[in-house]
C-alpha positions as a printed NumPy array, in Angstrom:
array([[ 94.088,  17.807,  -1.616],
       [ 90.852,  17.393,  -3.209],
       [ 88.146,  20.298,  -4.223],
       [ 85.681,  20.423,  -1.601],
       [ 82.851,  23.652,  -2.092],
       [ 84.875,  25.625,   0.133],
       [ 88.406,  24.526,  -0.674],
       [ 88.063,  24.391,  -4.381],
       [ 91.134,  23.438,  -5.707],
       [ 93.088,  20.098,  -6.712],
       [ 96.638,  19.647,  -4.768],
       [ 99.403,  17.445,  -5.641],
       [102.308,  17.454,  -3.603],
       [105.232,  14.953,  -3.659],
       [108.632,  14.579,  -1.597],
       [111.437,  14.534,  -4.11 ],
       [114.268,  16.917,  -5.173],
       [112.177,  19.562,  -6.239],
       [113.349,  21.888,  -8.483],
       [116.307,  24.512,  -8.934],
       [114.975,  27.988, -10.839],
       [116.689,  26.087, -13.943],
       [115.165,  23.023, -13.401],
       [111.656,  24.678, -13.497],
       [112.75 ,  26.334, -16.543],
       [113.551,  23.574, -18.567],
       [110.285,  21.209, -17.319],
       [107.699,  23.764, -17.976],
       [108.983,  25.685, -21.242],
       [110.056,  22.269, -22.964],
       [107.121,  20.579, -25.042],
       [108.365,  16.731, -26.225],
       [110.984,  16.43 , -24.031],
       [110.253,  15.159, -21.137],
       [112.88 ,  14.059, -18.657],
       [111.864,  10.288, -18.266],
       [112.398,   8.807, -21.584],
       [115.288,   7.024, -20.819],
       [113.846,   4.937, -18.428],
       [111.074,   2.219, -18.693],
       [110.504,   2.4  , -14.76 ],
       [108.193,   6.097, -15.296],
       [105.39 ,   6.838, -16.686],
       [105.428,   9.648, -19.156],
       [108.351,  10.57 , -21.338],
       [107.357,  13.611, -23.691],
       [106.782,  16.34 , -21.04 ],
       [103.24 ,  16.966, -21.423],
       [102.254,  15.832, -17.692],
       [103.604,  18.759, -16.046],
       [101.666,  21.292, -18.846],
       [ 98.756,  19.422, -18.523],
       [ 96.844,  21.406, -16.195],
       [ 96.471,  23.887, -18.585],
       [ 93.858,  22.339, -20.592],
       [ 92.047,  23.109, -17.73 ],
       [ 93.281,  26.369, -16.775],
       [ 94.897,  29.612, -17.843],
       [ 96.74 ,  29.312, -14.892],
       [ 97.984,  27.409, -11.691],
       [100.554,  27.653,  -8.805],
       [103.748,  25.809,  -8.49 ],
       [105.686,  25.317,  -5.086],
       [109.53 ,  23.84 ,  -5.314],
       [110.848,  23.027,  -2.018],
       [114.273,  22.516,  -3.177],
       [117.86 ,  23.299,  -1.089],
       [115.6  ,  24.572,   2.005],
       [114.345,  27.285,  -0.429],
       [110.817,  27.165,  -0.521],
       [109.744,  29.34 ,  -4.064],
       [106.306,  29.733,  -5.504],
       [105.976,  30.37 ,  -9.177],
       [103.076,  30.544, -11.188],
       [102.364,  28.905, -15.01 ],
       [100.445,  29.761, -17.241],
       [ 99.184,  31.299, -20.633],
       [ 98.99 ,  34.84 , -21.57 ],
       [ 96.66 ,  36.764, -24.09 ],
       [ 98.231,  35.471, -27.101],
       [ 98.542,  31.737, -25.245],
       [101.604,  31.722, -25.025],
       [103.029,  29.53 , -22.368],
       [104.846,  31.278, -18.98 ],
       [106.863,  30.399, -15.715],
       [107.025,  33.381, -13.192],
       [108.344,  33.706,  -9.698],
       [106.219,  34.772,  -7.088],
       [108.264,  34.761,  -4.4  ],
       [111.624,  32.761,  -2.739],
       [112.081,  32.049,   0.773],
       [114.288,  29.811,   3.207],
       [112.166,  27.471,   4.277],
       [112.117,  23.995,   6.462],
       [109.628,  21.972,   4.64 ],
       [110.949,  18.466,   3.123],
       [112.34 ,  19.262,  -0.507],
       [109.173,  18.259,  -3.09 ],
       [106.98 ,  20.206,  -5.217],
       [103.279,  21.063,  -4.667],
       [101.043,  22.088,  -7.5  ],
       [ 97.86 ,  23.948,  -7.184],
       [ 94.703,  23.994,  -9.542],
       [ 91.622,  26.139,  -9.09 ],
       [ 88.175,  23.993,  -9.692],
       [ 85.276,  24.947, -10.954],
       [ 82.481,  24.407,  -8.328],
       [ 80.371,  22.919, -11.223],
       [ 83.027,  20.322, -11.539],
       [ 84.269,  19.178,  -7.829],
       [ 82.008,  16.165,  -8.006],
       [ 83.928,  15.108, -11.107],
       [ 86.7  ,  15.439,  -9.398],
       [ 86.448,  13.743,  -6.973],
       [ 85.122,  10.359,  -8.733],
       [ 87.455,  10.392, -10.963],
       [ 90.265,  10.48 ,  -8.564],
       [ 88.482,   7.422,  -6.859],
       [ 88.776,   5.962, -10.142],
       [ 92.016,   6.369, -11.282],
       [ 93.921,   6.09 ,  -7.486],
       [ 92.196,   2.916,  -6.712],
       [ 94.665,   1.292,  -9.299],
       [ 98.083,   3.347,  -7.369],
       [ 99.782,   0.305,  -5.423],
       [100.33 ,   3.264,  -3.084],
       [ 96.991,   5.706,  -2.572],
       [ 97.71 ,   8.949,  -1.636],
       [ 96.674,  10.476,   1.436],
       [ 93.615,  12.799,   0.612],
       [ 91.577,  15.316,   2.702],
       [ 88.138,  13.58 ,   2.116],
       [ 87.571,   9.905,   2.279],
       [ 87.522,   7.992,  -1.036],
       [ 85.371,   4.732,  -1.947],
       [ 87.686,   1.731,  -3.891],
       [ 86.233,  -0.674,  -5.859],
       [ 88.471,  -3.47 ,  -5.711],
       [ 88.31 ,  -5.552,  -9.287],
       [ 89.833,  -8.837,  -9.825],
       [ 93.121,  -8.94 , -12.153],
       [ 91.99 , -11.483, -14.528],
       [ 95.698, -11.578, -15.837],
       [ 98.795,  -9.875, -14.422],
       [102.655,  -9.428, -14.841],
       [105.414,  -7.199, -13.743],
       [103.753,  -3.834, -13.439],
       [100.531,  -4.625, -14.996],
       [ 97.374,  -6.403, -14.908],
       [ 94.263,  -6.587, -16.884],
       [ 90.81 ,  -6.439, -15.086],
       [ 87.299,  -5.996, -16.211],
       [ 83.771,  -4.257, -16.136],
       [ 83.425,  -1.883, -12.686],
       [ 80.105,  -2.42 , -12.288],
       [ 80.202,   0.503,  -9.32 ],
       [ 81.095,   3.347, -11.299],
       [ 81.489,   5.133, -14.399],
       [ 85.016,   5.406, -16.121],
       [ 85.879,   8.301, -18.616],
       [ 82.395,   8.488, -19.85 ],
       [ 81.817,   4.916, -20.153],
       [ 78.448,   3.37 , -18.484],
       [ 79.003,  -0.261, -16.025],
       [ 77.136,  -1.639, -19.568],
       [ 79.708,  -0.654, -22.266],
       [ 82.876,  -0.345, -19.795],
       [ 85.376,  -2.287, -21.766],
       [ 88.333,  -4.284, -20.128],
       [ 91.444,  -2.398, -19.091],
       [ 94.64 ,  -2.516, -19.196],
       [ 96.558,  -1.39 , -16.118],
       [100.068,  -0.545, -16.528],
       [101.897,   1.499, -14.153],
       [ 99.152,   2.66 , -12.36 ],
       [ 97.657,   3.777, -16.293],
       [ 94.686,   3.179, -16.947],
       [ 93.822,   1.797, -21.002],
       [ 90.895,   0.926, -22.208],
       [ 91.201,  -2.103, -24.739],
       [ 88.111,  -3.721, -26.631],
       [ 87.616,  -7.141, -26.699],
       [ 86.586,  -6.937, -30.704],
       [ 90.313,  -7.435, -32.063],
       [ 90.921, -10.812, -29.963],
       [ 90.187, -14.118, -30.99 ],
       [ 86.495, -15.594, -30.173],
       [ 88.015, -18.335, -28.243],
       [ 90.732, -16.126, -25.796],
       [ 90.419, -15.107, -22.727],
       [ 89.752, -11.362, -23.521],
       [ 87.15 , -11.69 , -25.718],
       [ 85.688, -13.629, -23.446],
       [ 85.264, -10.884, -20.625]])
């Protein structure tokens, strides 16, 4: 779900496990140790994703669908910011096991929002369904591998404060986006040529 100016909040919601009482324990109180670092398959690795909200927020809602127990908890920091998981509530529930987390959105910054998630899930090899329509730019993978490709100025949008003038070339690598500058390459490569 997507802020709109009268649904202002950002949604994520996926279909796996979800997560035990313990699980969301250990996921949201551990900093640096994440639970993907033993495979090269994710993306992350040093459990900062799942905190990350909060450099947004004080606060935000967590769903676990997990066992046919459907429990909301909430995350967030206190006065002395200090980081903390409580439970809301705990029901039986027949939603598919996944979690869902919730972010409030600051009307001032829907907009935002919402181009930078055109931005960053045009490079998902699967897009996830969204409430409003999104716009992709399509740009062509100058180079690509397992996982990866590298592509070149968007001349449609901004990216991450960049203008279509100083946009440098990107790396994409599991659906990450990295900025790289053509500076450090030789004069006569391919990448400095872009």
């Amino acid at each position: 779900h997507l802020p709109t100016q009268l649904e202002p909040w950002f949604m994520l919601r996926d279909f796996g496990t979800g997560l035990s009482q313990e699980g969301m324990e250990n996921n949201f109180s551990n900093f640096g140790d994440g639970t993907k670092g033993e495979s090269n398959v994710y993306n992350g690795a040093f459990g900062l994703g799942s905190k990350s909200p909060l450099s947004y927020v004080r606060n935000f809602t967590i769903i676990s669908y997990y066992n046919g127990v459907k429990t909301l908890y909430n995350y967030g920091k206190d006065a002395d910011d200090i980081t903390t998981l409580s439970t809301a509530f705990s029901e039986e529930s027949d939603e598919p096991s996944g979690l869902e987390i919730q972010i409030a959105i600051k009307q001032n910054d829907i907009s935002e929002v919402v181009r930078k998630a055109e931005l960053i899930y045009r490079y998902f090899d699967k897009r996830p369904e969204t409430n409003i329509p999104l716009e992709y730019h399509e740009l062509p993978k100058i180079i690509s591998g397992d996982n990866w490709f590298i592509t070149t100025k968007d001349k449609h949008k901004t990216y991450y404060g960049y203008s279509e003038v100083n946009t440098p070339t990107r790396v994409i690598m599991g659906n990450v986006i990295y900025p790289i500058s053509n500076a450090g390459f030789p004069s006569d490569s391919i990448i400095s040529k872009l």
